[in-house]
Short mmCIF file of C-alpha atoms in Angstrom, two decimals:
data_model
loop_
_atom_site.label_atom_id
_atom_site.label_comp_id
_atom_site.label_asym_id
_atom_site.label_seq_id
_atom_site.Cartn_x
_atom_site.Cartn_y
_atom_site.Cartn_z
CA UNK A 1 16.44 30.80 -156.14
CA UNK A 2 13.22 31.73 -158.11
CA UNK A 3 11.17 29.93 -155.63
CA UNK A 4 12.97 32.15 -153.10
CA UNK A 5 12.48 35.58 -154.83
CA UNK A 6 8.22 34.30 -155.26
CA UNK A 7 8.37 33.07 -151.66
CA UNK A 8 10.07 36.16 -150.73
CA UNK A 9 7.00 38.58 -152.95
CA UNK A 10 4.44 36.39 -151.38
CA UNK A 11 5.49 37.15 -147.93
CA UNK A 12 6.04 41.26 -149.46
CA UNK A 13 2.35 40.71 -150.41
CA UNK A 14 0.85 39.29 -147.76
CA UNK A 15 2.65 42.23 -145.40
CA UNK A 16 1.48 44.82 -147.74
CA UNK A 17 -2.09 43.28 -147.52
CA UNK A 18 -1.65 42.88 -143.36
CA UNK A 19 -1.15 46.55 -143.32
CA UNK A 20 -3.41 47.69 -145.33
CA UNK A 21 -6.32 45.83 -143.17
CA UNK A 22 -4.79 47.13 -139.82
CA UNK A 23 -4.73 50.70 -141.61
CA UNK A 24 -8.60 50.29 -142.58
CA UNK A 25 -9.46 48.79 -138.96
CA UNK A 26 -7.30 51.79 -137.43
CA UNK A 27 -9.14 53.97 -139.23
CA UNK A 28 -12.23 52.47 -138.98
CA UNK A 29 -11.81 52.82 -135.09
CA UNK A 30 -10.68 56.62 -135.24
CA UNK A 31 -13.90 57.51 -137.29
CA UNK A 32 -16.24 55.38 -134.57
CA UNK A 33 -14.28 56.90 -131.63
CA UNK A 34 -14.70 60.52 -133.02
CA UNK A 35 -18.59 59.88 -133.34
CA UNK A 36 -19.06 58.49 -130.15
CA UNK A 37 -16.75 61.59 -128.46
CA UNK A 38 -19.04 63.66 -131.01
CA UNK A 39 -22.29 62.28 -129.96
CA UNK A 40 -21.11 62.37 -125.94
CA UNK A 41 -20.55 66.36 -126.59
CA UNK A 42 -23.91 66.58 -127.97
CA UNK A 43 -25.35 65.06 -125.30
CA UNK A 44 -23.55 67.00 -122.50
CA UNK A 45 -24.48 70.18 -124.65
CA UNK A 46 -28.04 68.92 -124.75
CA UNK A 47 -28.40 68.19 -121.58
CA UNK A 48 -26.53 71.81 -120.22
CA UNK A 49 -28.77 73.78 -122.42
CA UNK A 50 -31.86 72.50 -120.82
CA UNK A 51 -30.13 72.93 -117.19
CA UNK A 52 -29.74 76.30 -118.41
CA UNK A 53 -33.59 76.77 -118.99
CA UNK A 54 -34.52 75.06 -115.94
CA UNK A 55 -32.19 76.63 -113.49
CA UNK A 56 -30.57 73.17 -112.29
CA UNK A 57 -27.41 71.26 -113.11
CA UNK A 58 -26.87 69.17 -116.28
CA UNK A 59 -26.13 66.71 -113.75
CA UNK A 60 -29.61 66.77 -112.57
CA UNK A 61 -31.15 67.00 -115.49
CA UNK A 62 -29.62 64.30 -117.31
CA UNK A 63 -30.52 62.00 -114.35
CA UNK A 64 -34.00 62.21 -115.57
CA UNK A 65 -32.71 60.75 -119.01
CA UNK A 66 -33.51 56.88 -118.33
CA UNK A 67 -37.25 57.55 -117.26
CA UNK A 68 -37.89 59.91 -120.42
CA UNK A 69 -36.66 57.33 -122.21
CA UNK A 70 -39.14 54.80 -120.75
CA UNK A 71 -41.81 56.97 -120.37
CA UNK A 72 -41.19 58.30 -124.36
CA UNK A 73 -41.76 62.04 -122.59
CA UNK A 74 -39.05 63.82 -124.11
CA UNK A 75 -36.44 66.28 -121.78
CA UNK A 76 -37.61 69.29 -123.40
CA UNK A 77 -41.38 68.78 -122.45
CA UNK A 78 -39.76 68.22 -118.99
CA UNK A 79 -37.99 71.11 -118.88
CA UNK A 80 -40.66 73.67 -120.19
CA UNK A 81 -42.99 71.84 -118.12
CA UNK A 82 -40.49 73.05 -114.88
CA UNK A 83 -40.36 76.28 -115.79
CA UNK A 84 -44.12 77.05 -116.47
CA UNK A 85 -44.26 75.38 -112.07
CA UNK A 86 -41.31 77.59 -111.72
CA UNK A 87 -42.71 80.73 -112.55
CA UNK A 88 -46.17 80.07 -111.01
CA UNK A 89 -44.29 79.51 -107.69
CA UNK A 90 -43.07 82.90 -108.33
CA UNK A 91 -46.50 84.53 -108.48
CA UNK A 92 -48.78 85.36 -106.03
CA UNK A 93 -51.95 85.40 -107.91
CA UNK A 94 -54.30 82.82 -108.97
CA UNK A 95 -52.46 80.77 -110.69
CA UNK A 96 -50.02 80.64 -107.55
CA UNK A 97 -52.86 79.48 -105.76
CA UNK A 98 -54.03 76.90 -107.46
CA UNK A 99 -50.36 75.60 -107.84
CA UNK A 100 -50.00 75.10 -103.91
CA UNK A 101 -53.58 73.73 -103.60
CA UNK A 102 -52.32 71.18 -106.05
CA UNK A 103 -49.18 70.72 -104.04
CA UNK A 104 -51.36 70.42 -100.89
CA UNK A 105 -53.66 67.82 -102.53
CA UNK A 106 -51.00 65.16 -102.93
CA UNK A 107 -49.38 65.91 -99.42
CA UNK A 108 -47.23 68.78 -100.85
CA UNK A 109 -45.96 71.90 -98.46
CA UNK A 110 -45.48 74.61 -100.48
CA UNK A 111 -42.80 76.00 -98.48
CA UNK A 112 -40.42 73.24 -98.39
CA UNK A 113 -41.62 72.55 -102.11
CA UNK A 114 -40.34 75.66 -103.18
CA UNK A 115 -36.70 75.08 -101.60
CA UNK A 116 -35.95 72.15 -103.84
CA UNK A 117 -33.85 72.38 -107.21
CA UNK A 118 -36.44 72.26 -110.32
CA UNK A 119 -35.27 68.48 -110.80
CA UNK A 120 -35.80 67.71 -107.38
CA UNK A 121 -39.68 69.18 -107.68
CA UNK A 122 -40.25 66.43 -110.54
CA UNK A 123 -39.09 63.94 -108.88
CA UNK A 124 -40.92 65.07 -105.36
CA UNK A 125 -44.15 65.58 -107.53
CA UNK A 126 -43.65 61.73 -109.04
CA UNK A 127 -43.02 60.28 -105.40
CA UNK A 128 -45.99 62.20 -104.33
CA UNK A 129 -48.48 60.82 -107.22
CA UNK A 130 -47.28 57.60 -106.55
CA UNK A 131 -49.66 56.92 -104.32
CA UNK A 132 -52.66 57.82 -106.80
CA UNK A 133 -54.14 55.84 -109.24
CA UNK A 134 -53.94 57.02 -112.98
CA UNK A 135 -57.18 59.11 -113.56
CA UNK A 136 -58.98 62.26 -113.70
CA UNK A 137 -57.75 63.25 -110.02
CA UNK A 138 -54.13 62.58 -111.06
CA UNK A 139 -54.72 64.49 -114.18
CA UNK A 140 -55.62 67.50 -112.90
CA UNK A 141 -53.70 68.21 -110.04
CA UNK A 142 -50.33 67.58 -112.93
CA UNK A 143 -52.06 70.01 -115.40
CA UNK A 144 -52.90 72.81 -112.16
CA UNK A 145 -49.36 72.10 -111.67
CA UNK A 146 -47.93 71.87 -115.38
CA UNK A 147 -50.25 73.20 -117.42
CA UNK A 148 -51.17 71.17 -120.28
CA UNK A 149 -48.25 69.57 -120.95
CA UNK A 150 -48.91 68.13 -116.95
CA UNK A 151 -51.13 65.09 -118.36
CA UNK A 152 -48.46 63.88 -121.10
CA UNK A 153 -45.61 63.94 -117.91
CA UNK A 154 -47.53 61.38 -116.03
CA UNK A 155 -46.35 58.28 -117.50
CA UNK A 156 -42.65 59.80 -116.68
CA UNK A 157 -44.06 60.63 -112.76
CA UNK A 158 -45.31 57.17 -113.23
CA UNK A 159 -41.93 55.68 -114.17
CA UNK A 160 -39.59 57.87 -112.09
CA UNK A 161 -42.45 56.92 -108.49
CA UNK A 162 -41.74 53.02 -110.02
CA UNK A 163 -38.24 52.92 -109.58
CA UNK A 164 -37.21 53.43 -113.16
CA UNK A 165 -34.45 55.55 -111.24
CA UNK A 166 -32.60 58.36 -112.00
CA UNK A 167 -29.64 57.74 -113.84
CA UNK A 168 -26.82 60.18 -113.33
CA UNK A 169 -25.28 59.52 -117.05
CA UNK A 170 -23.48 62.81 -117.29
CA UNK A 171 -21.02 63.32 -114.83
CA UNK A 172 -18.31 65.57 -113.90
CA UNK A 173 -15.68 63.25 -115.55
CA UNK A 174 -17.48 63.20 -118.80
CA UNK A 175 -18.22 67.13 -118.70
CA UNK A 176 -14.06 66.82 -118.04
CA UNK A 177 -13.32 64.86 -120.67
CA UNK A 178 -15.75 67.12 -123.47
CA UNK A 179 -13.77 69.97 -122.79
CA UNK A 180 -10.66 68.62 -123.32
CA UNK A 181 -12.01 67.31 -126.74
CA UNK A 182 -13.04 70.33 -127.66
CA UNK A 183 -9.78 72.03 -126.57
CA UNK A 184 -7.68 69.30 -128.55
CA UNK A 185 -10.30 70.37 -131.85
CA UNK A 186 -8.98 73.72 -130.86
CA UNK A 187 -5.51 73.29 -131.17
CA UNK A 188 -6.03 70.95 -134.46
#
């Protein structure tokens, strides 16, 4: 009978000790899934702020993610880089010019340049140097196109013309999915 009853406080023990590991791994789960749901939200807000700048989707832009990553050229010297183009399109003074003498230079129209989203210009731009070598040539038709910040975008031009591929990471089912989370932090 007293081996029972220690048998029996054992087995109480051992349950106690079961639960209290499931509890911690439980929890330990919540906290990583609320970081990773945290992080996503981040990026989706990331990424739709600099849609927002550029005048494109976040869809778009985060498609562009993979070869910043490769290239190390950050999204936001991507992004102010497409709006300094963008508002030289929009002139019609020198600067305009020079702009579609670059486009022309690397087989560019102008016209059909300007119809694209501000995504779809880097990535025609990138297709379009593909065909040149890395050099002074290179370099300045990116900078008549970028401005400065056109040299330090060529090793993304040179991994989105390589096949480094647009990845469309954020998509409508994620954007989904963030708002709900931050409706359910809402109601919490």
């Amino acid at each position: 009978s007293e081996y029972q009853a220690q048998q029996f406080a054992r087995n109480v023990e051992k349950g106690i000790e079961f639960a209290r590991n499931s509890f911690v791994a439980f929890a330990g789960a919540a906290v990583a899934a609320i970081t990773v749901v945290n992080r996503q939200a981040e990026n989706v807000a990331a990424f739709q702020g600099l849609a927002e700048n550029i005048g494109d989707s976040a869809e778009a832009v985060a498609s562009l993610k993979l070869a910043s990553d490769i290239s190390g050229v950050a999204l936001e010297s991507v992004a102010t880089a497409s709006v300094k183009l963008t508002s030289a399109l929009a002139k019609t003074d020198d600067e305009a010019k020079g702009v579609g003498a670059a486009l022309g230079a690397i087989g560019l129209s102008v016209e059909e340049f300007k119809r694209l989203s501000p995504v779809e210009q880097i990535v025609a731009v990138a297709q379009a140097f593909a065909g040149y070598e890395d050099g002074a040539q290179k370099t300045a038709v990116a900078v008549q196109l970028f401005g400065r910040s056109g040299a330090e975008l060529i090793p993304l031009f040179n991994d989105l013309a390589s096949g480094a591929e647009r990845q469309v990471r954020l998509t409508q089912e994620q954007r989904s999915e963030e708002h709900t989370s931050e409706l359910q932090s809402q109601q919490a």
